[in-house]
PDB file of C-alpha atoms in Angstrom:
ATOM      1  CA  MET L 132      77.048 116.766 148.834  1.00 81.00           C
ATOM      2  CA  ARG L 133      75.569 114.006 150.980  1.00 85.00           C
ATOM      3  CA  SER L 134      78.013 111.614 152.639  1.00 88.00           C
ATOM      4  CA  ILE L 135      77.548 107.851 152.205  1.00 87.00           C
ATOM      5  CA  TRP L 136      79.611 106.726 155.219  1.00 86.00           C
ATOM      6  CA  SER L 137      80.958 108.315 158.368  1.00 86.00           C
ATOM      7  CA  GLY L 138      83.345 107.046 160.987  1.00 84.00           C
ATOM      8  CA  ALA L 139      86.974 107.501 161.955  1.00 86.00           C
ATOM      9  CA  MET L 140      90.271 107.061 160.148  1.00 86.00           C
ATOM     10  CA  LYS L 141      92.489 104.846 162.326  1.00 88.00           C
ATOM     11  CA  PHE L 142      96.103 106.004 161.942  1.00 89.00           C
ATOM     12  CA  GLY L 143      97.956 103.819 164.434  1.00 88.00           C
ATOM     13  CA  THR L 144      96.458 104.880 167.768  1.00 86.00           C
ATOM     14  CA  ILE L 145      95.061 108.127 166.370  1.00 85.00           C
ATOM     15  CA  PHE L 146      91.382 108.314 165.343  1.00 88.00           C
ATOM     16  CA  ILE L 147      90.400 111.039 162.873  1.00 87.00           C
ATOM     17  CA  PRO L 148      86.634 111.565 162.352  1.00 88.00           C
ATOM     18  CA  ILE L 149      85.848 111.532 158.614  1.00 89.00           C
ATOM     19  CA  ARG L 150      83.033 111.418 156.083  1.00 89.00           C
ATOM     20  CA  LEU L 151      83.057 109.484 152.804  1.00 90.00           C
ATOM     21  CA  TYR L 152      81.466 110.878 149.628  1.00 90.00           C
ATOM     22  CA  ALA L 153      80.886 109.357 146.196  1.00 90.00           C
ATOM     23  CA  ALA L 154      83.247 111.129 143.789  1.00 91.00           C
ATOM     24  CA  SER L 155      81.434 110.018 140.630  1.00 88.00           C
ATOM     25  CA  GLU L 156      77.866 109.953 139.360  1.00 85.00           C
ATOM     26  CA  ASN L 157      75.900 108.015 136.773  1.00 81.00           C
ATOM     27  CA  LEU L 158      75.331 109.849 133.475  1.00 79.00           C
ATOM     28  CA  HIS L 159      73.401 107.074 131.780  1.00 81.00           C
ATOM     29  CA  ILE L 160      69.723 106.939 130.818  1.00 81.00           C
ATOM     30  CA  GLY L 161      67.691 104.181 132.477  1.00 83.00           C
ATOM     31  CA  PHE L 162      64.836 102.408 130.705  1.00 85.00           C
ATOM     32  CA  HIS L 163      61.992 100.848 132.704  1.00 85.00           C
ATOM     33  CA  LEU L 164      59.711  97.897 132.010  1.00 89.00           C
ATOM     34  CA  VAL L 165      56.063  98.487 131.007  1.00 91.00           C
ATOM     35  CA  HIS L 166      53.036  96.440 129.986  1.00 90.00           C
ATOM     36  CA  LYS L 167      53.072  96.366 126.171  1.00 91.00           C
ATOM     37  CA  THR L 168      49.287  96.810 125.787  1.00 91.00           C
ATOM     38  CA  ASP L 169      48.693  99.827 128.067  1.00 92.00           C
ATOM     39  CA  CYS L 170      52.213 101.058 129.033  1.00 92.00           C
ATOM     40  CA  GLY L 171      51.572 100.401 132.737  1.00 93.00           C
ATOM     41  CA  ARG L 172      54.748 100.190 134.800  1.00 90.00           C
ATOM     42  CA  VAL L 173      55.851  96.683 135.758  1.00 90.00           C
ATOM     43  CA  ARG L 174      56.510  96.471 139.501  1.00 87.00           C
ATOM     44  CA  TYR L 175      58.223  93.751 141.467  1.00 86.00           C
ATOM     45  CA  LYS L 176      56.204  92.615 144.475  1.00 88.00           C
ATOM     46  CA  LYS L 177      57.616  91.109 147.657  1.00 91.00           C
ATOM     47  CA  VAL L 178      55.700  87.888 148.214  1.00 91.00           C
ATOM     48  CA  CYS L 179      56.002  85.284 150.964  1.00 93.00           C
ATOM     49  CA  ALA L 180      57.246  82.006 149.491  1.00 90.00           C
ATOM     50  CA  LYS L 181      55.080  79.978 151.917  1.00 90.00           C
ATOM     51  CA  ASP L 182      51.589  81.462 151.572  1.00 91.00           C
ATOM     52  CA  GLY L 183      51.934  83.694 148.496  1.00 88.00           C
ATOM     53  CA  GLU L 184      50.856  86.784 150.465  1.00 91.00           C
ATOM     54  CA  GLU L 185      52.104  90.165 149.246  1.00 90.00           C
ATOM     55  CA  LEU L 186      54.058  91.825 152.071  1.00 91.00           C
ATOM     56  CA  LYS L 187      54.353  95.420 153.232  1.00 89.00           C
ATOM     57  CA  PRO L 188      57.724  96.826 154.405  1.00 87.00           C
ATOM     58  CA  GLU L 189      56.656  96.605 158.059  1.00 90.00           C
ATOM     59  CA  ASP L 190      55.962  92.873 157.610  1.00 91.00           C
ATOM     60  CA  ILE L 191      59.549  92.128 156.608  1.00 92.00           C
ATOM     61  CA  VAL L 192      62.526  91.550 158.943  1.00 90.00           C
ATOM     62  CA  ARG L 193      66.038  90.207 158.474  1.00 89.00           C
ATOM     63  CA  ALA L 194      66.837  86.632 159.478  1.00 91.00           C
ATOM     64  CA  ILE L 195      69.458  83.882 159.274  1.00 88.00           C
ATOM     65  CA  ASP L 196      68.789  80.143 159.072  1.00 90.00           C
ATOM     66  CA  ILE L 197      70.804  78.243 161.684  1.00 87.00           C
ATOM     67  CA  ALA L 198      70.424  74.460 161.896  1.00 85.00           C
ATOM     68  CA  GLY L 199      67.062  74.684 160.182  1.00 86.00           C
ATOM     69  CA  GLU L 200      65.753  77.369 162.547  1.00 89.00           C
ATOM     70  CA  CYS L 201      64.852  80.887 161.335  1.00 91.00           C
ATOM     71  CA  ILE L 202      66.521  83.428 163.649  1.00 90.00           C
ATOM     72  CA  GLN L 203      64.997  86.915 163.214  1.00 89.00           C
ATOM     73  CA  PHE L 204      66.712  90.222 163.992  1.00 86.00           C
ATOM     74  CA  THR L 205      65.404  93.755 164.485  1.00 84.00           C
ATOM     75  CA  GLU L 206      67.231  96.664 162.834  1.00 80.00           C
ATOM     76  CA  ASP L 207      68.607  97.730 166.235  1.00 78.00           C
ATOM     77  CA  GLU L 208      69.949  94.218 166.788  1.00 77.00           C
ATOM     78  CA  ILE L 209      71.581  94.291 163.347  1.00 73.00           C
ATOM     79  CA  LYS L 210      73.305  97.592 164.262  1.00 69.00           C
ATOM     80  CA  ASN L 211      74.480  96.133 167.562  1.00 66.00           C
ATOM     81  CA  LEU L 212      75.886  93.120 165.742  1.00 66.00           C
ATOM     82  CA  ARG L 213      78.267  95.318 163.783  1.00 60.00           C
ATOM     83  CA  PRO L 214      81.751  95.229 165.298  1.00 55.00           C
ATOM     84  CA  PHE L 215      83.780  98.349 166.077  1.00 52.00           C
ATOM     85  CA  THR L 216      85.617  97.978 162.761  1.00 56.00           C
ATOM     86  CA  THR L 217      82.458  98.965 160.847  1.00 68.00           C
ATOM     87  CA  ARG L 218      82.894 102.497 162.173  1.00 79.00           C
ATOM     88  CA  THR L 219      86.605 102.786 161.423  1.00 87.00           C
ATOM     89  CA  MET L 220      88.707 103.052 158.284  1.00 91.00           C
ATOM     90  CA  GLU L 221      92.023 101.545 159.286  1.00 92.00           C
ATOM     91  CA  ILE L 222      95.301 102.538 157.655  1.00 94.00           C
ATOM     92  CA  LEU L 223      97.173  99.266 157.082  1.00 93.00           C
ATOM     93  CA  GLY L 224     100.337 100.963 155.891  1.00 95.00           C
ATOM     94  CA  PHE L 225     101.919 103.252 153.305  1.00 96.00           C
ATOM     95  CA  CYS L 226     103.466 102.445 149.933  1.00 96.00           C
ATOM     96  CA  GLU L 227     104.343 103.871 146.510  1.00 95.00           C
ATOM     97  CA  SER L 228     101.334 104.339 144.229  1.00 94.00           C
ATOM     98  CA  TYR L 229     102.914 102.227 141.465  1.00 94.00           C
ATOM     99  CA  GLU L 230     102.922  99.186 143.797  1.00 95.00           C
ATOM    100  CA  ILE L 231      99.127  98.957 143.461  1.00 95.00           C
ATOM    101  CA  PRO L 232      98.136  97.370 140.104  1.00 93.00           C
ATOM    102  CA  LEU L 233      95.971  99.569 137.865  1.00 92.00           C
ATOM    103  CA  VAL L 234      93.664  96.608 137.175  1.00 92.00           C
ATOM    104  CA  ALA L 235      92.780  96.528 140.880  1.00 93.00           C
ATOM    105  CA  LEU L 236      91.739 100.182 141.214  1.00 94.00           C
ATOM    106  CA  GLY L 237      88.005 100.813 141.217  1.00 91.00           C
ATOM    107  CA  LYS L 238      85.438 103.469 142.108  1.00 91.00           C
ATOM    108  CA  PRO L 239      86.669 106.821 143.495  1.00 95.00           C
ATOM    109  CA  TYR L 240      85.489 108.536 146.692  1.00 95.00           C
ATOM    110  CA  TYR L 241      86.236 111.837 148.397  1.00 96.00           C
ATOM    111  CA  ILE L 242      87.065 112.015 152.092  1.00 93.00           C
ATOM    112  CA  GLY L 243      86.352 115.095 154.189  1.00 90.00           C
ATOM    113  CA  THR L 244      86.271 115.925 157.893  1.00 88.00           C
ATOM    114  CA  GLU L 245      83.388 114.794 160.058  1.00 80.00           C
ATOM    115  CA  SER L 246      82.690 118.290 161.342  1.00 68.00           C
ATOM    116  CA  PRO L 247      85.003 121.262 160.759  1.00 56.00           C
ATOM    117  CA  LYS L 248      83.369 123.051 163.724  1.00 58.00           C
ATOM    118  CA  LYS L 249      84.622 120.555 166.297  1.00 51.00           C
ATOM    119  CA  GLY L 250      87.913 121.471 167.955  1.00 49.00           C
ATOM    120  CA  GLY L 251      90.872 119.235 167.172  1.00 52.00           C
ATOM    121  CA  VAL L 252      89.152 117.382 164.325  1.00 64.00           C
ATOM    122  CA  ALA L 253      90.850 119.252 161.494  1.00 81.00           C
ATOM    123  CA  GLN L 254      94.324 119.087 163.034  1.00 85.00           C
ATOM    124  CA  GLY L 255      94.629 115.296 162.823  1.00 88.00           C
ATOM    125  CA  PHE L 256      93.157 115.319 159.306  1.00 90.00           C
ATOM    126  CA  GLN L 257      95.622 117.961 158.088  1.00 91.00           C
ATOM    127  CA  MET L 258      98.553 116.317 159.865  1.00 92.00           C
ATOM    128  CA  LEU L 259      97.928 113.040 158.014  1.00 94.00           C
ATOM    129  CA  LYS L 260      97.388 114.844 154.703  1.00 94.00           C
ATOM    130  CA  LYS L 261     100.624 116.859 154.963  1.00 95.00           C
ATOM    131  CA  ALA L 262     102.647 113.857 156.185  1.00 95.00           C
ATOM    132  CA  MET L 263     101.515 111.855 153.149  1.00 95.00           C
ATOM    133  CA  GLN L 264     102.251 114.767 150.807  1.00 95.00           C
ATOM    134  CA  ASP L 265     105.760 115.257 152.203  1.00 95.00           C
ATOM    135  CA  SER L 266     106.567 111.531 152.069  1.00 95.00           C
ATOM    136  CA  ASP L 267     104.965 111.159 148.609  1.00 95.00           C
ATOM    137  CA  LYS L 268     103.235 107.978 149.768  1.00 95.00           C
ATOM    138  CA  VAL L 269      99.730 106.575 149.428  1.00 96.00           C
ATOM    139  CA  ALA L 270      97.952 104.726 152.233  1.00 95.00           C
ATOM    140  CA  VAL L 271      96.355 101.297 151.985  1.00 96.00           C
ATOM    141  CA  VAL L 272      93.158 101.326 154.035  1.00 94.00           C
ATOM    142  CA  ARG L 273      90.423  98.896 155.009  1.00 92.00           C
ATOM    143  CA  TRP L 274      86.817  99.647 155.966  1.00 90.00           C
ATOM    144  CA  VAL L 275      83.390  98.004 156.224  1.00 85.00           C
ATOM    145  CA  ALA L 276      80.224  99.330 154.576  1.00 82.00           C
ATOM    146  CA  ARG L 277      76.878  97.607 153.943  1.00 74.00           C
ATOM    147  CA  SER L 278      78.168  94.378 155.508  1.00 71.00           C
ATOM    148  CA  ASN L 279      81.107  94.186 153.086  1.00 82.00           C
ATOM    149  CA  GLU L 280      84.786  94.723 153.790  1.00 87.00           C
ATOM    150  CA  TYR L 281      86.672  96.913 151.326  1.00 91.00           C
ATOM    151  CA  MET L 282      90.274  97.885 150.666  1.00 93.00           C
ATOM    152  CA  GLY L 283      91.337 101.195 149.205  1.00 94.00           C
ATOM    153  CA  MET L 284      94.191 103.430 148.135  1.00 96.00           C
ATOM    154  CA  LEU L 285      94.130 106.769 149.949  1.00 96.00           C
ATOM    155  CA  THR L 286      95.985 109.725 148.482  1.00 96.00           C
ATOM    156  CA  SER L 287      96.134 113.446 149.196  1.00 95.00           C
ATOM    157  CA  TYR L 288      93.863 115.305 146.765  1.00 95.00           C
ATOM    158  CA  GLU L 289      92.903 118.982 146.580  1.00 93.00           C
ATOM    159  CA  GLN L 290      91.777 120.087 150.090  1.00 91.00           C
ATOM    160  CA  GLY L 291      91.194 116.537 151.324  1.00 92.00           C
ATOM    161  CA  PHE L 292      91.773 112.945 150.280  1.00 96.00           C
ATOM    162  CA  LEU L 293      90.851 110.784 147.310  1.00 96.00           C
ATOM    163  CA  LEU L 294      90.059 107.149 148.026  1.00 97.00           C
ATOM    164  CA  LYS L 295      90.027 104.544 145.262  1.00 96.00           C
ATOM    165  CA  GLN L 296      88.704 101.090 146.002  1.00 94.00           C
ATOM    166  CA  ILE L 297      91.227  98.275 145.599  1.00 94.00           C
ATOM    167  CA  LEU L 298      89.703  95.035 144.365  1.00 93.00           C
ATOM    168  CA  TYR L 299      90.934  91.928 146.162  1.00 91.00           C
ATOM    169  CA  HIS L 300      93.321  89.679 144.264  1.00 91.00           C
ATOM    170  CA  GLU L 301      90.720  86.915 144.062  1.00 91.00           C
ATOM    171  CA  GLN L 302      88.246  89.342 142.445  1.00 90.00           C
ATOM    172  CA  ILE L 303      90.484  89.896 139.420  1.00 90.00           C
ATOM    173  CA  ARG L 304      90.050  87.317 136.695  1.00 88.00           C
ATOM    174  CA  SER L 305      93.174  85.863 135.158  1.00 88.00           C
ATOM    175  CA  VAL L 306      94.161  87.401 131.828  1.00 86.00           C
ATOM    176  CA  GLU L 307      94.900  83.847 130.705  1.00 87.00           C
ATOM    177  CA  GLU L 308      91.115  83.355 130.417  1.00 85.00           C
ATOM    178  CA  ILE L 309      91.083  85.824 127.504  1.00 88.00           C
ATOM    179  CA  GLU L 310      91.605  84.527 123.973  1.00 89.00           C
ATOM    180  CA  ILE L 311      94.558  86.272 122.327  1.00 87.00           C
ATOM    181  CA  ILE L 312      95.445  85.247 118.772  1.00 86.00           C
ATOM    182  CA  GLU L 313      99.166  85.481 118.070  1.00 89.00           C
ATOM    183  CA  ALA L 314     100.288  86.905 114.721  1.00 89.00           C
ATOM    184  CA  GLU L 315     103.496  88.056 113.055  1.00 91.00           C
ATOM    185  CA  VAL L 316     103.556  91.753 112.091  1.00 90.00           C
ATOM    186  CA  ASP L 317     105.387  92.870 108.979  1.00 90.00           C
ATOM    187  CA  PRO L 318     108.206  95.299 109.988  1.00 92.00           C
ATOM    188  CA  GLU L 319     107.119  97.876 107.368  1.00 91.00           C
ATOM    189  CA  VAL L 320     103.521  97.755 108.625  1.00 91.00           C
ATOM    190  CA  LEU L 321     104.770  98.129 112.215  1.00 93.00           C
ATOM    191  CA  GLU L 322     106.880 101.134 111.200  1.00 92.00           C
ATOM    192  CA  LYS L 323     103.832 102.835 109.646  1.00 91.00           C
ATOM    193  CA  GLY L 324     101.821 102.030 112.765  1.00 92.00           C
ATOM    194  CA  MET L 325     104.471 103.707 114.925  1.00 93.00           C
ATOM    195  CA  GLN L 326     104.374 106.761 112.639  1.00 92.00           C
ATOM    196  CA  VAL L 327     100.596 107.027 113.136  1.00 90.00           C
ATOM    197  CA  VAL L 328     101.056 106.741 116.922  1.00 90.00           C
ATOM    198  CA  GLU L 329     103.632 109.545 116.871  1.00 91.00           C
ATOM    199  CA  LYS L 330     101.449 111.732 114.633  1.00 88.00           C
ATOM    200  CA  MET L 331      98.418 111.205 116.904  1.00 88.00           C
ATOM    201  CA  ALA L 332     100.279 112.102 120.114  1.00 88.00           C
ATOM    202  CA  ILE L 333      98.275 114.603 122.216  1.00 85.00           C
ATOM    203  CA  ASN L 334      98.619 116.672 125.353  1.00 89.00           C
ATOM    204  CA  PHE L 335      95.734 115.053 127.217  1.00 85.00           C
ATOM    205  CA  ASP L 336      93.436 117.535 128.967  1.00 88.00           C
ATOM    206  CA  TRP L 337      90.930 115.501 130.972  1.00 82.00           C
ATOM    207  CA  THR L 338      88.572 118.479 131.483  1.00 85.00           C
ATOM    208  CA  ARG L 339      87.936 118.887 127.743  1.00 87.00           C
ATOM    209  CA  TYR L 340      86.283 115.495 127.296  1.00 80.00           C
ATOM    210  CA  ARG L 341      82.558 114.905 127.633  1.00 82.00           C
ATOM    211  CA  GLU L 342      80.487 111.713 127.623  1.00 79.00           C
ATOM    212  CA  LYS L 343      78.833 111.648 124.175  1.00 83.00           C
ATOM    213  CA  TYR L 344      76.844 108.414 124.157  1.00 77.00           C
ATOM    214  CA  THR L 345      74.091 109.675 126.492  1.00 83.00           C
ATOM    215  CA  GLN L 346      73.556 112.831 124.398  1.00 83.00           C
ATOM    216  CA  GLU L 347      73.362 110.765 121.206  1.00 81.00           C
ATOM    217  CA  LEU L 348      70.913 108.417 122.940  1.00 82.00           C
ATOM    218  CA  ARG L 349      68.733 111.379 124.009  1.00 85.00           C
ATOM    219  CA  GLU L 350      68.644 112.610 120.401  1.00 84.00           C
ATOM    220  CA  LEU L 351      67.502 109.175 119.198  1.00 84.00           C
ATOM    221  CA  ILE L 352      64.820 109.073 121.911  1.00 84.00           C
ATOM    222  CA  GLU L 353      63.578 112.518 120.827  1.00 86.00           C
ATOM    223  CA  LYS L 354      63.364 111.286 117.219  1.00 83.00           C
ATOM    224  CA  LYS L 355      61.328 108.310 118.392  1.00 81.00           C
ATOM    225  CA  ALA L 356      59.025 110.646 120.381  1.00 85.00           C
ATOM    226  CA  LEU L 357      58.487 112.753 117.250  1.00 86.00           C
ATOM    227  CA  GLY L 358      57.501 109.672 115.288  1.00 86.00           C
ATOM    228  CA  GLU L 359      60.704 109.441 113.269  1.00 84.00           C
ATOM    229  CA  GLU L 360      62.181 106.080 112.345  1.00 83.00           C
ATOM    230  CA  ILE L 361      65.346 105.057 114.151  1.00 82.00           C
ATOM    231  CA  ILE L 362      67.699 103.728 111.478  1.00 81.00           C
ATOM    232  CA  PRO L 363      70.326 101.277 112.727  1.00 78.00           C
ATOM    233  CA  GLU L 364      73.932 102.312 112.209  1.00 75.00           C
ATOM    234  CA  LEU L 365      76.032 100.459 109.664  1.00 76.00           C
ATOM    235  CA  LYS L 366      78.579  97.987 110.953  1.00 79.00           C
ATOM    236  CA  PRO L 367      82.202  99.114 110.663  1.00 77.00           C
ATOM    237  CA  PRO L 368      83.859  97.809 107.486  1.00 79.00           C
ATOM    238  CA  GLU L 369      86.341  94.967 107.698  1.00 79.00           C
ATOM    239  CA  THR L 370      89.977  96.065 107.444  1.00 81.00           C
ATOM    240  CA  ARG L 371      91.495  94.157 104.530  1.00 84.00           C
ATOM    241  CA  SER L 372      94.897  95.849 104.245  1.00 86.00           C
ATOM    242  CA  LEU L 373      96.599  97.226 107.337  1.00 86.00           C
ATOM    243  CA  GLU L 374      99.272  98.965 105.280  1.00 89.00           C
ATOM    244  CA  LYS L 375      96.806 100.808 103.040  1.00 90.00           C
ATOM    245  CA  GLU L 376      94.697 101.919 106.004  1.00 88.00           C
ATOM    246  CA  LEU L 377      97.791 103.175 107.852  1.00 90.00           C
ATOM    247  CA  GLU L 378      98.897 105.132 104.785  1.00 90.00           C
ATOM    248  CA  LYS L 379      95.411 106.623 104.548  1.00 89.00           C
ATOM    249  CA  MET L 380      95.533 107.579 108.235  1.00 88.00           C
ATOM    250  CA  LEU L 381      98.946 109.221 107.860  1.00 89.00           C
ATOM    251  CA  ALA L 382      97.632 111.246 104.935  1.00 90.00           C
ATOM    252  CA  MET L 383      94.565 112.330 106.928  1.00 88.00           C
ATOM    253  CA  VAL L 384      96.672 113.357 109.938  1.00 87.00           C
ATOM    254  CA  ASP L 385      99.048 115.353 107.713  1.00 85.00           C
ATOM    255  CA  GLU L 386      96.084 117.051 106.024  1.00 84.00           C
ATOM    256  CA  ASN L 387      94.576 118.000 109.393  1.00 83.00           C
ATOM    257  CA  GLU L 388      97.930 119.411 110.533  1.00 80.00           C
ATOM    258  CA  ASP L 389      98.194 121.507 107.359  1.00 78.00           C
ATOM    259  CA  ARG L 390      94.695 122.895 107.949  1.00 80.00           C
ATOM    260  CA  ALA L 391      95.527 123.710 111.565  1.00 76.00           C
ATOM    261  CA  HIS L 392      98.675 125.578 110.576  1.00 78.00           C
ATOM    262  CA  ALA L 393      96.873 127.402 107.802  1.00 77.00           C
ATOM    263  CA  GLY L 394      94.130 128.478 110.243  1.00 68.00           C
TER     264      GLY L 394
END
């Protein structure tokens, strides 16, 4: 697996060389834009806003406008501009995992050692891992990647660490912006709803679940390729009686249980 960031974990005055890896991948199908008449791919050209000239990669540099003056930078200068913190992932402190709101947790990453062959590298890594395991704490960390500063929750995971990005408080929209319609629920309807919840209780096994949408999309694309018509799915029917639907669901769950026991 190719790492996406490398540097050092800063644990107080201790620096532990590490590598960061993406722990997830995209399963989705991507469509591209084409010319309707001849199916030619539509490309986006990089054009100078002043003279309209199409530019090659070697013609393009990074720059910042300061007081109306365009200040250009080479890639080496950009690297030299990066402070020391861009090469370190600093541990800000340790806390209980429940102290970090679920709504703030984002994309997962794996963390491994920089080079297992180097002497002393693994010892600091394993010391931190075991100390966090024994204390049953997670670490709050901060690092810089692609000119952005991130926060994360670091926890011991398998042979290494799992890092989950923590969104900043100002990134989370207020739930008060969401329209929620209040309504009274009949006690008998609520009781039937609770019965359905109890009947549908499961022992969740994460490994058994697979992403289905992409497979269904592939099947539709294959139908299109074979010249078959893609028929739109019907909209879900409107629920007119909660109580009747709950009774129907209870009957279906009971029937499925009877079949399972009979099998």
